[in-house]
Coordinates of C-alpha atoms and ligand atoms in Angstrom, one line a residue:
X273 CA 14.2 -25.3 19.6
X274 CA 14.3 -21.6 18.5
X275 CA 10.8 -20.1 18.3
X276 CA 10.2 -17.2 15.8
X277 CA 6.9 -15.5 16.4
X278 CA 5.4 -13.1 13.8
X279 CA 2.6 -10.7 14.7
X280 CA 0.5 -9.7 11.7
X281 CA -0.6 -12.3 9.1
X282 CA -0.7 -10.0 6.0
X283 CA 1.5 -9.5 3.0
X284 CA 4.8 -9.1 5.0
X285 CA 4.1 -11.8 7.6
X286 CA 3.1 -14.4 5.1
X287 CA 6.2 -13.7 2.9
X288 CA 8.5 -13.8 5.9
X289 CA 7.4 -17.2 7.2
X290 CA 7.6 -18.6 3.7
X291 CA 11.2 -17.2 3.3
X292 CA 12.3 -18.6 6.7
X293 CA 11.4 -22.2 5.6
X294 CA 12.9 -21.6 2.1
X295 CA 16.1 -20.6 3.8
X296 CA 16.1 -23.9 5.7
X297 CA 15.0 -22.7 9.2
X298 CA 13.7 -25.8 11.0
X299 CA 12.7 -24.2 14.3
X300 CA 9.3 -23.3 15.5
X301 CA 7.3 -20.6 13.6
X302 CA 4.0 -19.0 14.8
X303 CA 2.2 -16.6 12.5
X304 CA -0.5 -14.7 14.4
X305 CA -3.2 -12.6 12.7
X306 CA -6.1 -10.6 14.0
X307 CA -8.2 -11.2 10.9
X308 CA -10.1 -14.5 10.6
X309 CA -9.2 -15.2 7.0
X310 CA -6.0 -16.7 5.5
X311 CA -3.3 -14.1 4.7
X312 CA -4.5 -12.3 1.5
X313 CA -3.4 -9.6 -0.9
X314 CA -5.1 -6.2 -0.5
X315 CA -4.6 -4.6 -4.0
X316 CA -7.6 -6.3 -5.6
X317 CA -9.8 -5.0 -2.7
X318 CA -10.1 -1.6 -4.4
X319 CA -10.0 -3.1 -7.9
X320 CA -11.1 -6.5 -9.3
X321 CA -12.6 -7.8 -6.0
X322 CA -14.7 -4.7 -5.4
X323 CA -15.9 -4.9 -9.1
X324 CA -17.0 -8.4 -8.3
X325 CA -14.6 -9.9 -10.9
X326 CA -12.4 -11.9 -8.5
X327 CA -13.2 -14.8 -6.2
X328 CA -12.3 -14.7 -2.5
X329 CA -10.0 -17.7 -2.9
X330 CA -7.8 -15.9 -5.4
X331 CA -7.1 -13.2 -2.8
X332 CA -5.3 -15.7 -0.6
X333 CA -1.5 -15.5 -0.8
X334 CA -1.0 -19.1 -0.1
X335 CA -3.4 -22.1 0.4
X336 CA -4.1 -23.2 3.9
X337 CA -2.2 -26.4 3.2
X338 CA 1.0 -24.4 2.7
X339 CA 1.2 -23.5 6.3
X340 CA 0.5 -27.1 7.5
X341 CA 3.0 -28.6 5.0
X342 CA 5.7 -26.2 6.2
X343 CA 5.0 -26.7 9.9
X344 CA 4.0 -23.1 10.4
X345 CA 1.5 -22.6 13.2
X346 CA -1.1 -20.2 11.9
X347 CA -3.2 -18.5 14.5
X348 CA -6.0 -16.5 12.8
X349 CA -8.6 -14.4 14.6
X350 CA -6.0 -13.9 17.3
X351 CA -5.0 -10.4 18.4
X352 CA -1.8 -9.9 20.4
X353 CA -2.6 -7.5 23.2
X354 CA 0.9 -6.8 24.5
X355 CA 4.6 -7.6 24.2
X356 CA 6.9 -8.0 27.2
X357 CA 10.2 -7.4 25.6
X358 CA 12.2 -8.1 28.8
X359 CA 10.5 -11.5 29.4
X360 CA 10.3 -12.2 25.6
X361 CA 6.6 -13.1 25.8
X362 CA 3.4 -12.1 24.1
X363 CA 0.1 -11.5 25.8
X364 CA -2.9 -13.0 24.0
X365 CA -6.0 -12.6 26.2
X366 CA -5.2 -14.8 29.2
X367 CA -2.4 -16.7 27.4
X368 CA 1.3 -15.9 27.6
X369 CA 3.4 -17.1 24.6
X370 CA 7.2 -17.1 24.7
X371 CA 9.4 -16.3 21.8
X372 CA 13.1 -16.2 21.0
X373 CA 12.9 -13.8 18.1
X374 CA 9.8 -11.7 17.3
X375 CA 8.8 -9.9 14.0
X376 CA 6.2 -7.2 13.8
X377 CA 4.4 -7.1 10.5
X378 CA 1.3 -5.4 11.9
X379 CA 0.7 -3.2 8.8
X380 CA -1.3 0.0 9.1
X381 CA -4.7 1.3 10.0
X382 CA -6.9 3.5 7.9
X383 CA -7.7 6.9 9.1
X384 CA -11.4 7.3 9.9
X385 CA -13.5 10.4 9.8
X386 CA -14.2 11.6 13.3
X387 CA -17.6 10.6 14.8
X388 CA -18.1 14.3 15.5
X389 CA -18.5 15.0 11.8
X390 CA -20.6 11.9 11.1
X391 CA -17.8 9.4 10.5
X392 CA -19.6 6.7 12.5
X393 CA -22.8 6.9 10.4
X394 CA -23.9 3.8 8.5
X395 CA -22.9 3.8 4.9
X396 CA -19.5 5.4 5.6
X397 CA -16.8 3.0 4.5
X398 CA -13.0 2.7 4.8
X399 CA -11.2 0.3 2.5
X400 CA -8.5 -1.7 4.3
X401 CA -9.7 -5.1 5.2
X402 CA -11.7 -7.7 3.3
X403 CA -14.6 -7.1 5.7
X404 CA -14.6 -3.4 4.8
X405 CA -15.0 -4.2 1.1
X406 CA -17.6 -6.9 1.8
X407 CA -19.6 -4.3 3.7
X408 CA -19.4 -1.7 1.0
X409 CA -19.8 -3.8 -2.2
X410 CA -23.6 -4.1 -2.0
X411 CA -23.9 -0.3 -2.1
X412 CA -22.0 0.0 -5.4
X413 CA -24.9 -0.2 -7.7
X414 CA -26.1 1.6 -10.8
X415 CA -27.7 4.9 -10.0
X416 CA -26.4 5.2 -6.4
X417 CA -24.7 8.4 -5.4
X418 CA -21.3 8.3 -3.7
X419 CA -19.0 10.8 -2.1
X420 CA -15.3 9.8 -2.0
X421 CA -13.2 11.6 0.5
X422 CA -9.5 11.7 -0.5
X423 CA -7.8 11.6 -3.9
X424 CA -5.1 9.1 -3.1
X425 CA -4.9 5.6 -4.6
X426 CA -7.8 4.3 -2.5
X427 CA -10.1 7.2 -3.5
X428 CA -9.2 7.1 -7.2
X429 CA -9.4 3.3 -7.5
X430 CA -12.7 3.2 -5.7
X431 CA -13.9 6.1 -7.9
X432 CA -13.0 4.0 -11.0
X433 CA -14.9 1.0 -9.8
X434 CA -17.9 3.0 -8.7
X435 CA -18.1 4.9 -12.0
X436 CA -17.8 1.6 -13.9
X437 CA -20.7 0.3 -12.0
X438 CA -22.9 3.3 -12.8
X439 CA -22.6 5.1 -9.5
X440 CA -22.6 8.9 -9.6
X441 CA -19.4 9.9 -8.0
X442 CA -18.1 13.1 -6.4
X443 CA -14.5 13.0 -5.1
X444 CA -13.2 15.7 -2.7
X445 CA -9.5 16.2 -2.2
X446 CA -8.4 18.5 0.6
X447 CA -5.0 19.2 -1.0
X448 CA -4.5 21.3 -4.1
X449 CA -4.4 18.2 -6.3
X450 CA -5.2 14.5 -6.3
X451 CA -2.3 12.1 -5.8
X452 CA -0.2 14.8 -4.2
X453 CA 1.5 12.4 -1.7
X454 CA 2.6 9.9 -4.3
X455 CA 3.0 11.6 -7.7
X456 CA 3.9 14.8 -9.4
X457 CA 1.5 17.4 -10.9
X458 CA 1.8 15.9 -14.4
X459 CA 0.4 12.5 -13.2
X460 CA -2.3 14.3 -11.2
X461 CA -3.4 16.1 -14.3
X462 CA -3.5 12.9 -16.3
X463 CA -5.7 11.1 -13.8
X464 CA -7.9 14.1 -13.2
X465 CA -8.7 14.1 -17.0
X466 CA -9.2 10.4 -17.1
X467 CA -11.7 10.4 -14.3
X468 CA -13.5 13.5 -15.5
X469 CA -13.9 11.8 -18.9
X470 CA -15.7 8.9 -17.0
X471 CA -18.1 11.4 -15.4
X472 CA -16.4 11.6 -11.9
X473 CA -16.8 15.0 -10.4
X474 CA -13.3 15.8 -8.9
X475 CA -13.1 18.7 -6.5
X476 CA -9.6 19.7 -5.3
X477 CA -8.7 22.1 -2.6
X478 CA -11.9 21.4 -0.7
X479 CA -12.4 19.2 2.3
X480 CA -15.4 17.7 3.9
X481 CA -17.2 19.8 6.6
X482 CA -19.5 17.1 7.9
X483 CA -21.9 14.3 7.1
X484 CA -25.6 14.3 8.0
X485 CA -27.7 11.2 8.4
X486 CA -31.2 9.9 8.9
X487 CA -31.9 7.0 11.3
X488 CA -28.2 6.4 11.7
X489 CA -27.4 6.2 7.9
X490 CA -25.6 8.9 5.9
X491 CA -27.8 10.9 3.6
X492 CA -26.0 14.2 2.9
X493 CA -22.4 15.4 2.8
X494 CA -21.6 19.1 3.4
X495 CA -18.3 20.3 1.9
X496 CA -16.0 22.9 3.5
X497 CA -17.2 25.4 0.8
X498 CA -20.8 24.9 1.9
X499 CA -21.9 22.7 -1.0
X500 CA -24.5 20.1 0.0
X501 CA -24.5 16.7 -1.8
X502 CA -27.2 14.0 -1.4
X503 CA -25.3 10.7 -1.0
X504 CA -26.2 7.0 -0.5
X505 CA -22.7 6.1 0.7
X506 CA -19.3 7.5 1.4
X507 CA -15.8 6.0 0.8
X508 CA -13.1 7.4 3.1
X509 CA -9.5 7.1 1.7
X510 CA -7.7 9.7 3.7
X511 CA -4.5 7.8 4.4
X512 CA -3.2 5.4 7.0
X513 CA -1.2 5.3 10.2
X514 CA 1.4 2.6 10.8
X515 CA 0.2 0.1 13.4
X516 CA 3.0 0.7 15.9
X517 CA 1.1 0.8 19.3
X518 CA 2.2 -2.6 20.4
X519 CA 5.8 -1.6 19.7
X520 CA 5.5 1.7 21.4
X521 CA 3.9 0.2 24.5
X522 CA 6.8 -2.3 24.6
X523 CA 9.2 0.6 24.7
X524 CA 10.6 0.2 21.1
X525 CA 11.8 3.3 19.4
X526 CA 9.2 4.9 17.1
X527 CA 10.1 7.2 14.3
X528 CA 7.6 7.4 11.4
X529 CA 6.4 3.9 12.4
X530 CA 8.5 1.3 14.1
X531 CA 12.1 2.3 13.7
X532 CA 14.5 -0.3 12.3
X533 CA 18.1 -0.3 11.2
X534 CA 19.1 -1.3 7.7
X535 CA 18.8 -5.0 8.7
X536 CA 15.2 -4.6 9.8
X537 CA 16.0 -4.8 13.5
X538 CA 14.2 -2.6 16.0
X539 CA 15.7 -0.9 19.1
X540 CA 15.3 -4.3 20.8
X541 CA 17.8 -6.8 19.4
X542 CA 15.3 -9.7 19.5
X543 CA 12.5 -7.8 17.7
X544 CA 12.3 -7.0 14.0
X545 CA 9.8 -5.2 11.8
X546 CA 8.8 -5.2 8.1
X547 CA 6.1 -3.8 5.8
X548 CA 3.8 -0.8 6.3
X549 CA 4.5 -0.5 10.0
X550 CA 8.3 -0.3 9.7
X551 CA 10.6 2.7 9.0
X552 CA 14.1 2.1 7.7
X553 CA 17.1 4.1 6.6
X554 CA 17.1 5.3 3.0
X555 CA 19.4 7.9 1.6
X556 CA 19.9 9.6 5.0
X557 CA 16.2 9.5 6.0
X558 CA 14.1 7.2 8.0
X559 CA 11.3 6.3 5.5
X560 CA 8.3 4.0 5.3
X561 CA 6.9 2.6 2.1
X562 CA 3.3 1.6 1.8
X563 CA 3.4 -1.0 -1.0
X564 CA 3.3 -4.7 -1.7
X565 CA 6.8 -4.9 -3.2
X566 CA 8.2 -3.3 -0.1
X567 CA 6.3 -5.6 2.2
X568 CA 7.6 -8.7 0.4
X569 CA 11.2 -7.5 -0.1
X570 CA 11.7 -6.2 3.4
X571 CA 10.2 -9.2 5.0
X572 CA 12.4 -11.6 3.0
X573 CA 15.5 -9.6 4.0
X574 CA 14.4 -9.8 7.6
X575 CA 13.9 -13.5 7.3
X576 CA 17.5 -13.9 6.0
X577 CA 18.8 -11.7 8.8
X578 CA 17.0 -13.7 11.5
X579 CA 19.1 -16.5 10.3
X580 CA 22.3 -14.5 10.5
X581 CA 22.8 -13.1 7.0
X582 CA 23.5 -9.5 8.1
X583 CA 22.1 -8.2 4.8
X584 CA 21.1 -4.5 4.4
X585 CA 17.7 -3.9 3.0
X586 CA 18.2 -1.8 -0.2
X587 CA 14.7 -0.6 -1.2
X588 CA 14.0 -0.3 -4.9
X589 CA 10.6 1.5 -4.7
X590 CA 8.0 0.6 -7.3
X591 CA 4.2 0.9 -7.2
X592 CA 1.3 0.3 -9.5
X593 CA -2.4 1.3 -9.7
X594 CA -5.2 0.2 -12.1
X595 CA -7.9 2.7 -12.9
X596 CA -10.3 1.9 -15.8
X597 CA -8.1 0.6 -18.6
X598 CA -5.0 2.5 -17.4
X599 CA -2.2 0.8 -15.6
X600 CA 0.0 3.3 -13.8
X601 CA 3.5 2.0 -12.9
X602 CA 5.8 4.0 -10.8
X603 CA 9.6 3.3 -10.3
X604 CA 11.7 5.3 -7.8
X605 CA 10.8 8.1 -5.5
X606 CA 10.3 11.5 -7.0
X607 CA 11.2 13.5 -3.8
X608 CA 13.6 16.2 -4.6
X609 CA 13.1 16.2 -8.4
X610 CA 13.4 19.6 -10.2
X611 CA 12.5 18.9 -13.8
X612 CA 10.2 16.5 -15.7
X613 CA 10.4 15.1 -19.2
X614 CA 7.2 13.9 -20.9
X615 CA 7.3 11.0 -23.3
X616 CA 4.3 10.4 -25.5
X617 CA 4.1 6.7 -26.3
X618 CA 2.1 4.8 -28.9
X619 CA -1.7 4.3 -28.5
X620 CA -2.2 7.0 -25.9
X621 CA 0.5 5.6 -23.6
X622 CA 2.5 8.2 -21.7
X623 CA 5.3 8.5 -19.2
X624 CA 6.7 11.3 -17.0
X625 CA 10.4 11.1 -16.2
X626 CA 11.6 12.9 -13.1
X627 CA 15.1 14.3 -12.8
X628 CA 17.1 16.1 -10.2
X629 CA 19.4 18.1 -12.5
X630 CA 20.3 15.5 -15.1
X631 CA 19.9 12.5 -12.7
X632 CA 16.9 10.3 -13.3
X633 CA 15.1 9.7 -10.0
X634 CA 11.6 8.3 -10.9
X635 CA 9.2 7.6 -13.6
X636 CA 5.4 7.4 -13.8
X637 CA 4.3 5.3 -16.8
X638 CA 0.7 5.0 -18.0
X639 CA 0.1 1.9 -20.1
X640 CA 3.8 2.0 -21.1
X641 CA 5.5 -1.1 -19.6
X642 CA 8.6 -0.6 -21.7
X643 CA 9.2 2.9 -20.4
X644 CA 8.6 1.7 -16.9
X645 CA 11.0 -1.3 -17.2
X646 CA 13.8 0.7 -18.8
X647 CA 13.5 3.5 -16.2
X648 CA 13.3 1.1 -13.3
X649 CA 16.5 -0.7 -14.4
X650 CA 18.3 2.6 -14.9
X651 CA 17.2 4.0 -11.5
X652 CA 18.2 0.8 -9.7
X653 CA 21.6 0.9 -11.4
X654 CA 22.0 4.6 -10.4
X655 CA 22.2 5.5 -14.1
X656 CA 20.3 8.3 -15.9
X657 CA 18.6 8.7 -19.3
X658 CA 19.4 11.2 -22.0
X659 CA 16.5 13.6 -21.9
X660 CA 16.4 14.2 -25.7
X661 CA 16.0 10.4 -26.3
X662 CA 13.3 10.2 -23.6
X663 CA 11.3 13.0 -25.1
X664 CA 11.5 11.6 -28.6
X665 CA 8.5 9.3 -29.1
X666 CA 10.2 7.7 -32.1
X667 CA 13.4 6.9 -30.1
X668 CA 14.0 3.3 -28.9
X669 CA 14.6 3.3 -25.2
X670 CA 16.4 0.0 -24.9
X671 CA 19.8 1.4 -25.9
X672 CA 19.7 3.6 -22.9
X673 CA 20.3 0.5 -20.8
X674 CA 23.6 0.0 -22.5
X675 CA 24.8 3.6 -22.3
Ligands
FAD909 C1 -7.4 -1.5 -0.9 C2 -5.9 -1.5 -1.0 C3 -5.3 -1.5 -2.2 C4 -3.9 -1.5 -2.3 N1 -3.4 -1.6 -3.6 C5 -2.0 -1.7 -3.7 C6 -1.4 -1.8 -5.0 O1 -2.1 -1.8 -6.0 N2 -0.1 -1.9 -5.0 C7 0.7 -1.9 -3.9 O2 1.9 -2.0 -4.0 N3 0.1 -1.7 -2.7 C8 -1.2 -1.6 -2.5 N4 -1.8 -1.5 -1.3 C9 -0.9 -1.4 -0.1 C10 -0.5 -2.8 0.3 O3 -1.6 -3.7 0.3 C11 0.2 -2.7 1.7 O4 1.3 -1.9 1.6 C12 0.6 -4.1 2.2 O5 -0.6 -4.9 2.4 C13 1.4 -4.0 3.5 O6 1.6 -5.3 4.0 P1 1.8 -5.5 5.5 O7 2.0 -7.0 5.7 O8 2.8 -4.6 6.1 O9 0.4 -5.1 6.2 P2 -1.0 -5.8 6.0 O10 -1.1 -6.6 4.7 O11 -2.0 -4.8 6.3 O12 -1.0 -6.9 7.2 C14 -1.0 -6.6 8.5 C15 -1.8 -7.6 9.3 O13 -1.4 -7.5 10.7 C16 -2.6 -7.7 11.5 N5 -2.4 -7.2 12.8 C17 -2.1 -5.9 13.2 N6 -2.0 -5.8 14.6 C18 -2.1 -7.1 15.1 C19 -2.1 -7.6 16.4 N7 -1.9 -6.9 17.5 N8 -2.3 -9.0 16.5 C20 -2.5 -9.7 15.4 N9 -2.5 -9.3 14.2 C21 -2.4 -7.9 14.0 C22 -3.7 -7.0 10.7 O14 -4.9 -7.4 11.1 C23 -3.3 -7.3 9.3 O15 -4.0 -8.4 8.8 C24 -3.2 -1.5 -1.2 C25 -3.8 -1.4 0.1 C26 -5.1 -1.4 0.2 C27 -5.8 -1.3 1.6
NAD910 N1 -2.2 1.2 -6.1 C1 -1.6 1.3 -4.9 O1 -0.4 1.2 -4.7 C2 -2.6 1.5 -3.7 C3 -3.9 1.4 -3.9 C4 -4.8 1.6 -2.8 C5 -4.2 1.8 -1.6 N2 -2.9 1.9 -1.4 C6 -2.3 2.1 -0.1 O2 -3.4 2.2 0.8 C7 -3.1 3.2 1.8 C8 -4.2 4.2 1.9 O3 -4.4 4.9 0.7 P1 -5.0 6.3 0.7 O4 -5.4 6.7 -0.7 O5 -6.1 6.4 1.7 O6 -3.8 7.2 1.3 P2 -3.0 8.5 0.7 O7 -2.3 9.0 1.8 O8 -2.2 8.1 -0.5 O9 -4.1 9.5 0.2 C9 -5.0 10.2 1.0 C10 -5.5 11.4 0.4 O10 -6.6 11.9 1.2 C11 -6.5 13.4 1.3 N3 -7.2 13.8 2.4 C12 -6.8 13.6 3.7 N4 -7.8 14.1 4.6 C13 -8.8 14.6 3.8 C14 -10.1 15.2 4.0 N5 -10.5 15.4 5.2 N6 -10.8 15.6 2.9 C15 -10.4 15.4 1.7 N7 -9.2 14.8 1.4 C16 -8.4 14.4 2.4 C17 -5.0 13.6 1.3 O11 -4.6 14.9 0.9 C18 -4.5 12.5 0.3 O12 -4.4 13.0 -1.0 C19 -1.8 3.8 1.3 O13 -0.8 3.1 2.0 C20 -1.7 3.5 -0.1 O14 -0.4 3.5 -0.6 C21 -2.1 1.7 -2.5

């Protein structure tokens, strides 16, 4: 019987095994995960779960019974140490496990601050796994003082939760502006103003020099410009690196993560990859997307291809973020844009439409689901949107879909 082994029991791994069964695969499936908990969704970790407004059980992607009922062997708390691609085996401690086809859905690891600048002090938290958030949550209390390092999604979402809980927050972003990696200046401006209005002190263009502590616990942060801040805890959101060591050690090609072709196959024909760890061809580049929609869609395509579909993965990038009462929805990738049209919606909603010449490439919509939906459908269809209509707050956007 064919055995498909999947390393990494997160968003992509769980989606992939479910899709395999949905497509009728009746061979053996083993889903192996280093974490001890059932596969769960990460987005609430920096939002509702950190706020204490979401139960642990609601994080789980599927109940435990799902895996048993679908005859999926779920091995939690189990780290794969090595892959022998020639022998088609996995090393797990002393055990050797054979596979016919292997999928890597190993996700990514958060960057840590170096120990040399105090990154190993108590009270310094990264936000990736459930255990990270469980360790940090007790510190998020009224009157506490926090430094947040990094103005990406992690930093800003954590800032929103902390501010809501009465924590006094300073956020430092080394780059010229927050959200530089993922959004355009207009969106950075919007979120800077939003956070400032909630009392978050955002400092851009300044990094962290080092952290100081007392009895092993952080007490003070010294910024690159010499500013000293007394702190009770520190949140580190300075990006991730794809978890590609297992693949690299097994001799697989690495290029911005684990290199795959458009089907999701790595340089070894029996090994596939999906999710945060995998790079894939997109408009002439080898890109990686760090998002839930990508993890699910790519994993599902790989599942179909494992069963012989020969289907190319066509990414339709979209992202979201919740901060205070603002829902940001992003469709498309704005790389290469050269002009932006602003649309002021009703009740303070707003959207920024990115164009390369006259071609719509992406949209950032704040509390404007209609603008987001219309733009997403246009981008996915390779269509554009008349700029005069977009800029006119009174104009109905729906007819754009029929143009
Ligand atoms: C706090 C937070 C909030 C986020 N919010 C959003 C959001 O709002 N919207 C959005 O689209 N995206 C969001 N993301 C990103 C999104 O969660 C990731 O892109 C997604 O989880 C990627 O799925 P994955 O399966 O590739 O990786 P993961 O979900 O990280 O799963 C990988 C799993 O592989 C395991 N693993 C790794 N190596 C081994 C090994 N050797 N042996 C066994 N197991 C191994 C890991 O322990 C991990 O459990 C957020 C991420 C974080 C951390
Ligand atoms: N809503 C969402 O989609 C969402 C929410 C949370 C997390 N995530 C994902 O989680 C992962 C990690 O998020 P992230 O925000 O850490 O990554 P990120 O790469 O988006 O942002 C990191 C930020 O930290 C800054 N930075 C790096 N080193 C610094 C330093 N020494 N001092 C000050 N600033 C520094 C960078 O310039 C960058 O702006 C990403 O994959 C992200 O997409 C997504």
